[in-house]
XYZ file of C-alpha atoms in Angstrom:
673
model
C -80.768 -107.342 -24.662
C -80.683 -108.676 -21.108
C -79.880 -112.394 -21.362
C -81.132 -112.942 -17.810
C -84.654 -112.630 -19.203
C -84.032 -115.850 -21.114
C -82.163 -117.858 -18.479
C -85.257 -119.789 -17.327
C -86.090 -120.766 -20.887
C -82.450 -121.767 -21.478
C -82.429 -123.969 -18.357
C -85.722 -125.666 -19.180
C -84.735 -126.396 -22.761
C -81.259 -127.552 -21.725
C -82.785 -130.058 -19.296
C -85.114 -131.330 -22.002
C -82.227 -131.846 -24.406
C -80.104 -133.556 -21.750
C -83.010 -135.839 -20.909
C -83.413 -136.656 -24.586
C -79.666 -137.290 -24.989
C -79.656 -139.663 -22.003
C -82.665 -141.577 -23.337
C -81.191 -141.888 -26.808
C -77.785 -142.920 -25.451
C -79.408 -145.786 -23.566
C -81.133 -146.857 -26.792
C -77.860 -146.545 -28.683
C -76.160 -148.796 -26.168
C -78.579 -151.603 -27.033
C -78.610 -150.752 -30.779
C -75.020 -149.613 -31.472
C -75.416 -149.719 -35.243
C -78.465 -147.456 -35.413
C -77.364 -144.160 -36.966
C -80.870 -142.722 -36.615
C -80.371 -142.666 -32.873
C -76.938 -141.067 -33.259
C -78.495 -138.357 -35.419
C -81.097 -137.648 -32.713
C -78.345 -137.300 -30.120
C -76.304 -135.112 -32.441
C -79.238 -132.764 -33.079
C -79.887 -132.328 -29.357
C -76.194 -131.770 -28.640
C -75.930 -129.265 -31.486
C -78.946 -127.303 -30.237
C -77.620 -127.361 -26.688
C -74.258 -126.046 -27.853
C -75.892 -123.215 -29.793
C -78.052 -122.182 -26.840
C -75.099 -122.241 -24.438
C -72.963 -120.144 -26.774
C -75.720 -117.580 -27.328
C -76.183 -117.263 -23.544
C -72.448 -116.716 -23.046
C -71.656 -120.029 -21.315
C -68.533 -120.691 -23.323
C -67.249 -123.632 -21.246
C -70.534 -125.440 -21.624
C -70.594 -124.714 -25.359
C -66.980 -125.843 -25.739
C -67.506 -129.170 -23.962
C -70.667 -129.854 -25.955
C -68.742 -129.045 -29.113
C -66.115 -131.653 -28.267
C -68.828 -134.247 -27.650
C -70.497 -133.200 -30.891
C -67.240 -133.904 -32.784
C -67.266 -137.502 -31.562
C -70.969 -137.860 -32.393
C -70.232 -136.519 -35.857
C -67.684 -139.304 -36.407
C -70.201 -141.871 -35.165
C -73.036 -140.681 -37.380
C -70.740 -140.600 -40.415
C -69.647 -144.120 -39.468
C -66.004 -143.190 -39.198
C -66.153 -144.699 -35.740
C -68.047 -147.661 -34.382
C -69.979 -147.401 -31.122
C -68.143 -149.267 -28.360
C -68.763 -149.543 -24.598
C -65.663 -147.413 -23.978
C -66.913 -144.593 -26.203
C -70.366 -144.795 -24.606
C -68.821 -144.429 -21.143
C -66.924 -141.309 -22.202
C -70.036 -139.731 -23.756
C -72.085 -140.555 -20.657
C -69.389 -138.908 -18.508
C -69.505 -135.878 -20.771
C -73.299 -135.639 -20.421
C -72.934 -135.893 -16.628
C -70.561 -132.942 -16.642
C -72.881 -130.907 -18.849
C -75.712 -131.638 -16.408
C -73.530 -130.420 -13.544
C -72.781 -127.230 -15.469
C -76.475 -126.606 -16.122
C -77.188 -127.297 -12.448
C -74.488 -124.808 -11.473
C -76.057 -122.141 -13.698
C -79.493 -122.874 -12.230
C -78.074 -122.375 -8.740
C -76.620 -119.009 -9.716
C -73.102 -120.322 -10.386
C -70.822 -119.757 -13.364
C -71.439 -123.165 -14.964
C -67.794 -124.209 -14.777
C -66.498 -127.695 -14.018
C -63.153 -129.472 -14.298
C -63.522 -130.975 -17.749
C -59.879 -131.629 -18.595
C -60.063 -135.430 -18.235
C -63.208 -135.801 -20.332
C -61.862 -133.414 -22.964
C -58.682 -135.478 -23.155
C -60.704 -138.674 -23.554
C -62.857 -137.115 -26.273
C -59.726 -135.966 -28.058
C -58.210 -139.438 -27.868
C -61.358 -140.881 -29.414
C -61.124 -138.381 -32.257
C -57.397 -138.832 -32.685
C -56.130 -142.191 -31.418
C -52.574 -141.307 -32.434
C -52.525 -138.779 -29.587
C -53.257 -141.421 -26.973
C -50.321 -142.747 -24.935
C -49.584 -146.332 -25.927
C -48.015 -148.439 -23.188
C -46.283 -150.586 -25.795
C -44.219 -147.644 -27.050
C -40.703 -146.893 -25.839
C -39.780 -143.865 -23.758
C -39.011 -141.478 -26.594
C -42.081 -142.485 -28.478
C -44.118 -141.926 -25.339
C -42.925 -138.375 -25.178
C -43.991 -137.721 -28.739
C -47.369 -139.294 -28.179
C -47.975 -137.436 -24.965
C -47.002 -134.055 -26.278
C -48.914 -134.430 -29.500
C -52.074 -133.455 -27.640
C -53.779 -130.645 -29.516
C -54.587 -128.421 -26.548
C -51.444 -126.301 -26.740
C -52.500 -123.958 -29.503
C -50.534 -120.753 -30.053
C -51.916 -117.487 -31.276
C -50.050 -115.419 -33.875
C -48.073 -113.462 -31.288
C -46.872 -116.610 -29.519
C -46.058 -118.215 -32.861
C -43.916 -115.263 -33.928
C -42.212 -115.350 -30.514
C -41.291 -119.007 -30.983
C -40.019 -118.408 -34.522
C -37.782 -115.572 -33.386
C -36.478 -117.660 -30.467
C -35.659 -120.586 -32.737
C -33.711 -118.247 -35.026
C -31.559 -117.244 -32.057
C -30.829 -120.899 -31.144
C -33.416 -121.301 -28.406
C -35.369 -124.545 -27.961
C -39.139 -124.897 -27.817
C -40.271 -127.750 -25.575
C -43.721 -129.162 -25.025
C -43.662 -130.520 -21.489
C -46.192 -132.781 -19.850
C -45.924 -132.961 -16.061
C -47.674 -135.573 -13.959
C -48.113 -135.168 -10.205
C -48.615 -138.064 -7.795
C -52.288 -138.972 -7.355
C -51.787 -139.019 -3.593
C -50.669 -135.366 -3.565
C -53.144 -133.301 -1.521
C -52.002 -129.858 -2.734
C -51.484 -130.334 -6.442
C -51.843 -126.655 -7.271
C -48.912 -125.875 -4.938
C -46.770 -128.490 -6.691
C -47.813 -127.029 -10.033
C -46.731 -123.586 -8.792
C -43.298 -124.996 -7.869
C -43.019 -126.568 -11.333
C -43.825 -123.191 -12.922
C -41.260 -121.497 -10.691
C -38.579 -124.011 -11.695
C -39.491 -123.754 -15.391
C -39.307 -119.942 -15.290
C -35.783 -120.217 -13.875
C -34.891 -122.217 -17.005
C -36.648 -120.055 -19.581
C -39.986 -118.516 -20.503
C -43.387 -120.229 -20.294
C -45.518 -119.083 -23.196
C -48.487 -121.460 -22.997
C -50.142 -123.853 -20.546
C -52.959 -126.352 -20.629
C -55.234 -126.069 -18.740
C -55.083 -122.324 -18.156
C -53.049 -120.904 -15.280
C -56.267 -119.948 -13.471
C -57.592 -123.500 -13.698
C -54.284 -124.930 -12.471
C -54.278 -122.485 -9.544
C -57.795 -123.650 -8.700
C -56.703 -127.312 -8.748
C -58.775 -128.025 -11.861
C -56.352 -130.198 -13.794
C -56.616 -133.772 -12.515
C -53.086 -135.062 -11.994
C -51.292 -133.636 -15.036
C -50.862 -130.459 -17.020
C -48.836 -129.225 -19.992
C -46.733 -126.212 -20.699
C -44.769 -124.768 -23.607
C -41.288 -123.574 -22.647
C -38.720 -121.431 -24.493
C -35.224 -122.123 -23.149
C -31.573 -122.466 -24.081
C -31.229 -125.661 -21.999
C -31.330 -129.143 -23.526
C -34.299 -131.444 -22.882
C -32.504 -133.674 -20.359
C -31.566 -130.672 -18.207
C -35.154 -129.415 -18.267
C -36.492 -132.839 -17.374
C -33.963 -133.286 -14.578
C -34.819 -129.926 -12.969
C -38.575 -130.488 -13.084
C -38.294 -134.018 -11.680
C -36.554 -132.532 -8.639
C -39.851 -130.928 -7.585
C -41.351 -133.067 -4.839
C -44.306 -135.313 -5.808
C -43.683 -134.833 -9.549
C -43.692 -138.433 -10.783
C -43.289 -138.002 -14.521
C -42.011 -135.355 -16.934
C -42.175 -135.825 -20.703
C -40.257 -133.318 -22.831
C -40.598 -133.069 -26.587
C -38.904 -130.489 -28.752
C -40.866 -128.575 -31.355
C -44.398 -127.360 -31.737
C -46.863 -127.600 -34.559
C -47.895 -124.203 -35.819
C -51.231 -125.553 -36.986
C -54.137 -124.843 -34.714
C -55.982 -127.812 -33.301
C -59.065 -128.802 -35.263
C -61.278 -131.768 -35.601
C -59.479 -134.074 -37.960
C -60.665 -136.797 -40.173
C -59.558 -139.742 -38.129
C -57.213 -142.395 -39.320
C -58.001 -144.930 -36.661
C -55.465 -147.359 -35.354
C -56.729 -150.864 -36.023
C -54.845 -152.020 -32.932
C -57.189 -150.011 -30.732
C -60.578 -151.743 -30.512
C -62.366 -148.654 -29.159
C -61.901 -146.819 -32.405
C -62.533 -149.590 -34.836
C -63.526 -148.266 -38.240
C -66.321 -149.745 -40.206
C -65.324 -150.652 -43.725
C -68.737 -150.460 -45.238
C -71.642 -148.272 -44.541
C -74.823 -149.975 -43.499
C -78.021 -149.058 -45.231
C -79.953 -146.227 -43.654
C -83.115 -147.544 -42.028
C -86.222 -146.883 -44.036
C -87.773 -144.774 -41.296
C -84.744 -142.515 -40.842
C -86.559 -139.545 -42.291
C -89.385 -139.860 -39.850
C -89.482 -137.315 -37.101
C -91.100 -137.600 -33.740
C -94.494 -135.971 -33.662
C -94.462 -132.855 -31.541
C -97.441 -131.871 -29.482
C -98.740 -128.317 -29.668
C -98.102 -126.696 -26.330
C -96.937 -123.532 -24.668
C -94.800 -123.067 -21.563
C -96.552 -121.548 -18.582
C -94.771 -120.588 -15.386
C -96.084 -122.667 -12.477
C -96.423 -119.476 -10.430
C -99.016 -118.260 -12.930
C -100.893 -121.546 -12.577
C -100.737 -121.222 -8.798
C -102.122 -117.688 -9.060
C -104.908 -118.922 -11.324
C -105.635 -121.684 -8.822
C -105.892 -119.122 -6.041
C -108.383 -117.097 -8.076
C -110.464 -120.231 -8.630
C -110.310 -120.896 -4.893
C -111.719 -117.440 -4.211
C -114.450 -118.105 -6.764
C -115.361 -121.384 -5.027
C -115.542 -119.598 -1.684
C -117.846 -116.898 -3.120
C -119.912 -119.645 -4.730
C -120.475 -121.145 -1.300
C -121.547 -117.799 0.117
C -123.949 -117.217 -2.782
C -125.475 -120.651 -2.232
C -125.997 -119.783 1.420
C -127.680 -116.464 0.487
C -129.867 -118.207 -2.092
C -131.058 -120.738 0.500
C -131.797 -118.017 3.017
C -133.595 -115.688 0.589
C -135.667 -118.395 -1.149
C -135.439 -116.385 -4.403
C -135.949 -118.765 -7.321
C -134.008 -116.652 -9.887
C -131.054 -116.306 -7.525
C -131.117 -120.049 -6.815
C -131.111 -120.907 -10.536
C -128.295 -118.445 -11.257
C -126.277 -119.821 -8.367
C -126.707 -123.392 -9.585
C -125.507 -122.384 -13.056
C -122.554 -120.565 -11.509
C -121.757 -123.687 -9.465
C -121.684 -125.820 -12.605
C -119.394 -123.379 -14.415
C -117.025 -122.972 -11.475
C -116.805 -126.753 -11.027
C -115.884 -127.237 -14.689
C -113.365 -124.403 -14.449
C -111.883 -125.982 -11.336
C -111.432 -129.313 -13.103
C -109.727 -127.638 -16.064
C -107.259 -125.817 -13.809
C -106.533 -128.990 -11.866
C -105.796 -130.826 -15.110
C -103.455 -128.023 -16.163
C -101.389 -128.674 -13.030
C -101.222 -132.392 -13.737
C -98.067 -133.616 -15.447
C -97.071 -137.137 -16.519
C -94.923 -138.994 -14.020
C -92.717 -139.766 -17.015
C -90.794 -136.610 -16.062
C -89.588 -138.407 -12.915
C -89.294 -141.921 -14.357
C -87.139 -140.796 -17.310
C -84.009 -140.343 -15.253
C -84.050 -143.837 -13.731
C -82.936 -146.005 -16.710
C -79.623 -144.156 -16.792
C -79.240 -144.354 -13.008
C -79.952 -148.111 -12.978
C -77.541 -148.658 -15.855
C -74.684 -146.900 -14.022
C -75.420 -148.620 -10.698
C -75.645 -152.041 -12.316
C -72.197 -151.532 -13.854
C -70.825 -150.350 -10.527
C -72.257 -153.366 -8.684
C -71.428 -155.757 -11.524
C -75.018 -156.985 -11.669
C -77.188 -157.683 -14.679
C -80.575 -156.056 -14.427
C -83.552 -155.246 -16.629
C -85.590 -152.194 -15.654
C -89.257 -152.388 -16.658
C -91.099 -149.073 -16.578
C -94.885 -148.961 -16.904
C -97.515 -146.265 -16.517
C -95.277 -143.296 -17.357
C -98.335 -141.508 -18.737
C -99.980 -141.471 -15.281
C -100.502 -137.860 -14.230
C -99.925 -136.280 -10.847
C -100.085 -132.763 -9.461
C -96.919 -130.812 -10.194
C -96.200 -130.407 -6.468
C -96.339 -134.172 -5.910
C -94.112 -134.774 -8.924
C -91.487 -132.420 -7.500
C -91.441 -134.281 -4.177
C -91.582 -137.938 -5.214
C -88.280 -138.166 -7.125
C -85.891 -138.573 -4.164
C -87.890 -141.326 -2.410
C -88.026 -143.301 -5.657
C -84.281 -142.908 -6.176
C -83.700 -144.411 -2.733
C -86.089 -147.328 -3.257
C -84.565 -148.190 -6.640
C -81.017 -148.068 -5.289
C -82.063 -150.314 -2.405
C -83.733 -152.761 -4.794
C -80.581 -153.020 -6.887
C -78.090 -153.101 -4.036
C -79.945 -155.224 -1.438
C -82.916 -156.689 -3.260
C -81.244 -158.348 -6.238
C -78.724 -161.147 -5.717
C -75.362 -161.244 -7.458
C -75.198 -163.088 -10.771
C -73.526 -166.081 -9.074
C -76.213 -166.240 -6.373
C -78.983 -166.088 -8.977
C -77.451 -168.954 -10.957
C -77.179 -171.032 -7.771
C -80.867 -170.305 -7.070
C -81.865 -171.421 -10.585
C -82.900 -167.892 -11.503
C -82.180 -165.952 -14.686
C -78.791 -164.251 -14.585
C -80.457 -160.950 -15.323
C -82.461 -159.593 -12.416
C -85.633 -157.556 -12.873
C -86.729 -154.304 -11.309
C -90.200 -153.033 -12.178
C -91.296 -149.429 -11.735
C -95.034 -148.998 -12.244
C -97.553 -146.203 -11.797
C -101.339 -146.568 -12.000
C -104.602 -144.989 -10.883
C -106.898 -146.532 -8.293
C -109.832 -144.489 -6.998
C -108.735 -140.976 -6.068
C -105.151 -142.039 -5.675
C -102.101 -142.845 -7.746
C -100.047 -145.877 -6.802
C -96.360 -146.321 -7.583
C -94.724 -149.714 -7.156
C -91.035 -150.552 -7.003
C -90.711 -154.334 -7.296
C -87.762 -156.689 -7.739
C -87.422 -160.442 -8.283
C -84.559 -160.769 -5.814
C -84.137 -162.649 -2.575
C -86.909 -160.896 -0.628
C -86.743 -159.544 2.913
C -85.433 -161.833 5.652
C -88.207 -161.551 8.257
C -86.183 -163.179 11.041
C -83.192 -160.936 10.368
C -85.365 -157.798 10.523
C -86.910 -158.945 13.821
C -83.544 -159.831 15.282
C -82.119 -156.404 14.416
C -85.238 -154.675 15.754
C -84.956 -156.491 19.095
C -81.225 -155.783 19.238
C -81.831 -152.069 18.629
C -84.773 -152.060 21.062
C -87.156 -150.938 18.336
C -89.515 -153.683 19.492
C -89.668 -155.796 22.657
C -88.913 -159.512 22.415
C -92.292 -160.553 23.826
C -94.115 -158.319 21.316
C -92.047 -159.583 18.389
C -93.695 -163.012 18.291
C -97.157 -161.564 17.707
C -96.186 -159.225 14.861
C -97.585 -159.911 11.398
C -95.324 -159.915 8.316
C -96.529 -156.405 7.405
C -95.747 -155.134 10.888
C -92.275 -156.664 10.763
C -91.514 -155.125 7.349
C -92.774 -151.764 8.649
C -89.915 -151.853 11.180
C -87.582 -151.105 8.256
C -88.966 -147.560 8.299
C -87.661 -146.983 11.835
C -85.040 -144.254 12.113
C -81.482 -145.531 11.551
C -82.652 -149.112 10.960
C -80.634 -151.244 8.533
C -80.135 -154.975 8.015
C -77.253 -154.533 5.586
C -74.196 -156.587 6.524
C -71.886 -154.032 5.027
C -72.165 -150.344 4.321
C -71.599 -149.196 0.760
C -71.655 -145.846 -1.023
C -75.045 -146.839 -2.385
C -76.978 -147.871 0.706
C -76.813 -149.683 4.004
C -76.365 -146.837 6.466
C -79.961 -146.987 7.676
C -80.608 -143.320 7.002
C -82.923 -143.773 4.050
C -86.200 -145.622 4.468
C -87.329 -143.533 7.449
C -86.680 -140.413 5.368
C -88.538 -141.987 2.424
C -91.556 -142.639 4.631
C -91.507 -139.128 6.129
C -91.245 -137.546 2.682
C -94.146 -139.558 1.307
C -96.326 -138.844 4.325
C -95.520 -135.130 4.107
C -97.330 -135.043 0.750
C -100.300 -136.982 2.047
C -99.118 -140.404 0.880
C -98.435 -143.771 2.474
C -96.011 -146.635 1.809
C -96.310 -150.381 2.433
C -94.058 -153.397 1.815
C -94.816 -156.902 0.593
C -92.144 -159.549 0.291
C -91.818 -163.244 -0.480
C -88.578 -165.041 0.436
C -86.679 -166.014 -2.693
C -89.122 -164.219 -5.023
C -88.590 -160.546 -4.294
C -90.140 -157.484 -2.662
C -92.609 -154.776 -3.606
C -92.725 -151.277 -2.138
C -96.096 -149.656 -2.840
C -96.596 -145.898 -2.538
C -100.081 -144.387 -2.394
C -100.309 -140.717 -3.366
C -103.115 -138.175 -3.612
C -103.921 -136.926 -7.109
C -103.672 -133.325 -6.026
C -102.469 -131.411 -2.999
C -104.432 -128.273 -3.811
C -107.990 -129.537 -3.334
C -108.672 -132.284 -0.824
C -111.639 -134.061 0.710
C -111.824 -133.310 4.418
C -114.128 -133.739 7.418
C -115.385 -130.550 9.057
C -115.270 -130.748 12.843
C -115.958 -128.300 15.624
C -113.886 -127.666 18.719
C -115.291 -125.035 21.042
C -116.330 -122.154 18.799
C -113.818 -122.945 16.078
C -114.038 -125.105 12.956
C -111.276 -127.375 11.678
C -110.864 -129.803 8.789
C -109.263 -133.251 9.074
C -108.177 -134.765 5.695
C -110.278 -137.819 4.877
C -107.241 -139.881 3.903
C -106.061 -139.692 7.533
C -109.361 -140.859 9.007
C -109.981 -144.555 9.696
C -113.470 -144.136 11.166
C -115.638 -141.903 13.339
C -117.365 -143.086 16.466
C -119.006 -141.792 19.639
C -118.676 -143.209 23.140
C -120.036 -142.498 26.580
C -117.621 -140.657 28.896
C -117.519 -143.643 31.231
C -115.742 -145.661 28.513
C -112.676 -143.487 28.897
C -110.080 -144.742 31.347
C -106.575 -143.660 32.301
C -103.752 -146.082 31.500
C -100.182 -145.119 32.445
C -101.281 -141.472 32.587
C -102.840 -141.613 29.104
C -106.571 -141.333 28.426
C -107.654 -144.341 26.331
C -110.757 -146.251 25.350
C -111.299 -149.705 23.899
C -112.352 -149.943 20.273
C -113.357 -153.541 19.665
C -110.199 -155.469 20.711
C -107.804 -152.535 20.494
C -106.828 -149.881 23.057
C -106.915 -146.417 21.439
C -105.008 -143.465 22.975
C -107.058 -140.263 23.019
C -105.910 -136.772 22.074
C -108.100 -133.841 23.127
C -107.844 -131.283 20.322
C -109.177 -128.480 22.542
C -106.032 -128.948 24.665
C -103.747 -129.208 21.629
C -105.083 -126.021 20.008
C -106.082 -124.190 23.217
C -109.619 -123.494 22.078
C -112.202 -122.014 24.441
C -115.018 -124.134 25.810
C -118.657 -123.340 25.146
C -121.922 -123.974 26.918
C -122.933 -126.153 23.965
C -120.240 -128.657 24.888
C -121.610 -129.156 28.394
C -124.962 -130.064 26.886
C -123.383 -132.767 24.767
C -121.259 -134.309 27.500
C -123.411 -137.416 27.516
C -121.584 -138.445 24.367
C -117.962 -137.993 23.242
C -117.220 -137.676 19.521
C -114.041 -139.498 18.443
C -112.326 -139.252 15.043
C -110.053 -142.281 14.673
C -106.917 -141.416 12.669
C -104.476 -143.947 11.237
C -100.770 -143.910 10.387
C -99.579 -147.276 9.135
C -100.537 -149.792 11.780
C -101.044 -147.205 14.516
C -104.348 -145.577 15.368
C -105.280 -142.735 17.731
C -108.522 -141.026 18.649
C -109.047 -137.272 18.297
C -111.682 -135.982 20.709
C -113.838 -133.289 19.081
C -117.063 -131.508 20.016
C -118.974 -132.205 16.801
C -118.548 -133.782 13.379
C -120.281 -131.606 10.762
C -119.738 -133.560 7.518
C -117.260 -133.907 4.660
C -116.365 -131.146 2.166
C -114.147 -130.565 -0.814
C -111.782 -127.847 0.362
C -109.112 -125.701 -1.208
C -105.865 -126.010 0.717
C -104.265 -122.604 1.273
C -100.841 -121.858 2.653
C -100.549 -119.962 5.926
C -97.812 -117.781 4.442
C -94.338 -117.055 5.730
C -95.333 -115.897 9.222
C -97.167 -119.046 10.374
C -94.910 -121.822 9.152
C -94.445 -123.755 12.403
C -97.916 -124.168 13.806
C -98.105 -127.524 15.567
C -100.345 -130.068 13.808
C -101.651 -127.539 11.254
C -100.895 -127.968 7.540
C -102.865 -125.038 6.092
C -106.207 -123.291 6.014
C -109.308 -122.941 3.930
C -112.298 -120.595 3.833
C -115.841 -121.702 4.492
C -118.876 -120.522 2.552
C -119.701 -118.219 5.469
C -116.350 -116.484 5.028
C -114.962 -118.088 8.185
C -111.374 -119.347 8.076
C -110.931 -122.996 9.096
C -107.538 -124.548 9.830
C -106.627 -127.959 8.367
C -105.279 -130.480 10.879
C -102.025 -132.309 10.117
C -102.358 -135.666 11.891
C -98.752 -136.812 11.361
C -97.296 -134.998 14.436
C -99.663 -136.971 16.702
C -97.720 -140.136 15.813
C -94.192 -138.699 16.145
């Protein structure tokens, strides 16, 4: 059996289980005594472990197994849920996600898990954790009691024979300075020194991991030698940048296993509950599962292409029916039109997925950021059931991540500032999605301090984004729109989270690349709202058919502000740019025949008494596209131009007319760059 045939299924299901684990962990954090939630997490972890093991990803299975051991103690109420334990489990889930990501990218799914494994082990067995209150000798015992050094039968027999001949067996824990930049080299020197003293029969982590620098700042080894412990310690401490060596004689012959824990009451993280709480009455209830099958998106895309061809043939048949005036053909064509339209709607719905798939990852992200920034925040998520085309869903995640991080870092005040402003200590960030017309809107709102209009203007003037004399006439919306300028930032200090001014311009570009738009509203002292408008689908769009020379083009309706016609005398030249006045606004003109190099026709000369202008809008900017004729709006199927025509200026794709003619679809964004 070729396991590669199942890798896609493994990845998809792993992501689903990780998503579920993250969701349930967040619930568990607010309801630490709820064993039903722990059982849900345990089931997902157990399934994930089984899948990883069956696919041969042993490291992933091993790490999940260690996490499962801790979850098992929690669900059996041998441990109580504490913030410290939650942090370790969250870290473990992060590593598992990295491993799955590595596998998805063609990697081996390996990560440095030694620290998390050690923390999980300490949770399971507190007696193995170093206690700073213990004396030096006791420290050595505690440190070397870690269960990782497990001998096989051969190594065990080797140790027994050595002990009979008077040799010593030492478990040695070596710590290297955190500032050391080549830890693996120092580890090699430690090994070299140890081998001069005796024979190394076991290490943790493995030699390969240590050589690859995958051991944090410490590692362990098992040494057979005739030297006493002080001599061994003295020699190893002579290796440069080795800051601590703990040597303990002896080695347990019992393999490491999950033990029933005898928690130390002095350690609050592992507090044991004395009495079991009653199982909630609904513990036996299971989540209802919808009946569904997995379909590769490529198959849906192929089906969509077939429907597109059907729609094109439908248009041709309608044309033939009109020309032939045959009643039977007309009736059959109308029936075919009805069927194809219904079929088209069904396929479009099949491509629609709930935006919940994107929103689900944000509660965890906000939780981690809030802890990092030491802010209290409540995330309100609404409209997760709102559906969008799969392509839009894939593209909208990163912009939302940036907006949410900005809201938390810059939008919300610190707890002290909120108290001084008579606000609730806990800030609020709302993430909402809803339908309006043929669009979906997503809002990221916060109840923070709002945007400082004067500060934005001052920065914009300083960076020459806007001239001082123009600044006074700008509306609030126009001032806030300056935040989308490249490299613009009003942050007083740069953090790892935001403030470098390399985000909002990218957010805007990303949203516009999928046919969307973004606006900002803000009230000083009450917060800000970023509103994103997105098309329901990228596959079928409403567009205006225009003619330039002998060629037909489509301009998406969502880019068009209005259509007008003017006399040629209205066009003037201003600073070398053809413009005309539309009401009280000067509109720059772009001649599409020059942009696309289309040939002129005699028909154009006849129509020169009137110039057709399609006014396009991007934010607060407008421009006029000069065309020969406007032929009406159509619902068109957007088709890719393939791999050979990927960089055509101001063209986003193509479609096919009912006559069989190919018409290019104009991308208006480059006209504003």
